[in-house]
């Protein structure tokens, strides 16, 4: 019996904890993606590049001396108008065509290309790494975790809770959910649908940017970093249910735990194929995901 | 319509100072190198090294009185694009010689193009043993050290400093990553080290912490890794985050820590040891002159890619002058066992497999610089000639 | 439709003139570049069959293209016969298309795009790590072959002759596709794009039609890919990477989805653009990305949306009494 406890304490628990940090990171990135998809029905293929944009802005502002804690607030604020303009100026133009899924996917795909190359143009090809704001680590029950990672778990949880609160418990959130469910009805009830759409998109990319700032000290910053999360973020969104916040949380935690534990026993190269396999299986068996769509679930 | 990075202007200006030099038909060297994408940092060093050498050669009168002209094309680290651009340079640009390819796939594919076009190419970056080994070509030369030489130098150091060490191997899961680990493992085991485990993580992994449990359980004294670029930044900084660097000696391939990523790795790179063909800290007047000129021109230190590319121009110069012609067969004959001097010492281009033989350096990262801790003679580091096409 | 035929006619004529001039000037590079553009046009054609007609955006068509390329390379290194490589590719790609088709058959829209994206990524990774397939270095040493056409023999090393051969093949693919899409089967696919549910209510078996479209597209992509090693003498995993699939999609959208001829012109245009822009700056992706976004927003029917009506008007004027 003590063998099992020891195994749990020294092998499984640390691995699960590491998976938890990864899970929080994935959820933060995927949260914006699912809101954009669930509300606007837009596949944002450039979501990874907005994540990168947040990180690069943090690097740029960091070099002129702004402290990390200020950046946590400043960067998402800066990203809001960027997202708003992208939605009104770009996405709205193709929004009303019949094949919205395809055209917005293509448009954001092109946007992603442009952004990625622009990062290389402005910042150069080599990586940057901001210093970790909280040094050292904590140890409990023989398990060690760096303090910054613990902070990430805590703040990640706080952000997720705040978003959920905003969406489900505020008037603003009610307007968003109404517009997702039936935009014409919502419009006729006085909901400013155009602004809600643009605002939601802006909020989604601001979340991605915030994730970029938070993860930059542990994952470093370079022009192609947007590609890190794209496959797993989309998988989490699909498995959880497009537009479902609860879905993203559950799917995000579940998938990263599976990845972390499985990597103990199987060669890591199978990690991506397994994740992909889960996505395919979900699409074949239950395409609406675990929790269904925003406003509909 | 090609992207002329012409050095003619600078050369002409200095040529008028040295009256008597006339702008005869220039010697054209084509450069197919990644200027965009993941390897753009390496391509940048290659470009800087080639440009500096060309400027110097032209200022001194060129090769046999003819000025050298470089033409750059972006291969995007994609062999299909590299082949297309190489074809363009050979057929349209009519270059006499070609260089610049970075990944081994591109070097091999462009080598084939060169064979069919009847021209010669040299790589200054690719370190896969196969290029001068089982996939060698009579038209392909390698001016830099290959994986085998790097491992040999590092293994010698390991046997002296950490005899009978317990080594854990962590590499990126692709051909280069696995074969580099395998090559070092066999060299290390020959000098008494033992392996306590190995992990191959997918390329572009963002989080290596999921492997730390296994790493800790193996209790190694030495960690050997062949990750590169951004992967190194993540691995090393995450190792430091988790306090795993405290009792661990980290060694690795020469591409693991370079001028491109050492800034981002910061203090986590301290103490890293590798076997490599160049370091900016080499204490010879030649190298100091080179480093000063390189820094002045590019505001950055040269690394192995910049230095080897610089040396390549001088190798070509020596061969053409010996052959008194740029004709492919004559230059090939001149390249055989050619000796020429470079910032890292004298190199020899072995006749059989076209591989450069040179002194290998063991460097340790100290205070953000690549300090030399020991050297291995060229003939000790070079392996046997396994090329079958002579 | 007539405008399309006129455009293809123009393309073929211009290409023949180009080949003649090139052969006379002993050109190698431009002819080979044009051949490569045609090979990628074949891939674009397969993307258009799915996107422009069936309404399915495939972000992973490079899977079949690369499969064809590798298969062809492997066969040629054992048996340097064009027909052997071609036949092997046709058979294997049909089977692979069936397997892939079963996996993706139940999804549409973004889901279809993401699944095809993922499938290609996984395949690329497998090839990248398989020693027997050359791993990350790819396979060099595909020999120059002689294609025996009965009355004549074409060497794959001869720039002009091989160019004309590839041109003929791609035109045959085009003609077959155009013919197929003009049949009731083709109309069914177009209906699927418009509204898949309604088509089912009308009693048609959509699953079979979709599968058939997918297999045909897979085969065309693979057969085009099979030509690549004959031209360049090697294959590498980058042929399966997302960039290849992405380029094909950009080609189709810019040229004009649902026109087939748009894929051909789009491919030539994109190849030309990349070569020219790439010589001036290494940040060519910004230029191409912006142009692509412009096409999606301002030219939803692609270039063909502008060119074809103009040609139709010219043809109409000619036939007026």
PDB file of N, CA and C in Angstrom, chain B residues 72 99 294 375:
ATOM      1  N   UNK B  72      22.206  36.631 -53.205  1.00  0.00           N
ATOM      2  CA  UNK B  72      21.479  35.906 -52.163  1.00  0.00           C
ATOM      3  C   UNK B  72      20.073  35.522 -52.604  1.00  0.00           C
ATOM      4  N   UNK B  99      26.787  28.329 -52.177  1.00  0.00           N
ATOM      5  CA  UNK B  99      26.915  27.945 -50.777  1.00  0.00           C
ATOM      6  C   UNK B  99      25.697  28.430 -50.000  1.00  0.00           C
ATOM      7  N   UNK B 294      34.015  41.813 -37.575  1.00  0.00           N
ATOM      8  CA  UNK B 294      32.643  41.297 -37.611  1.00  0.00           C
ATOM      9  C   UNK B 294      31.742  42.128 -36.718  1.00  0.00           C
ATOM     10  N   UNK B 375      41.242  21.659 -26.153  1.00  0.00           N
ATOM     11  CA  UNK B 375      41.247  21.504 -27.609  1.00  0.00           C
ATOM     12  C   UNK B 375      41.559  20.063 -27.972  1.00  0.00           C
TER      13      UNK B 375
END
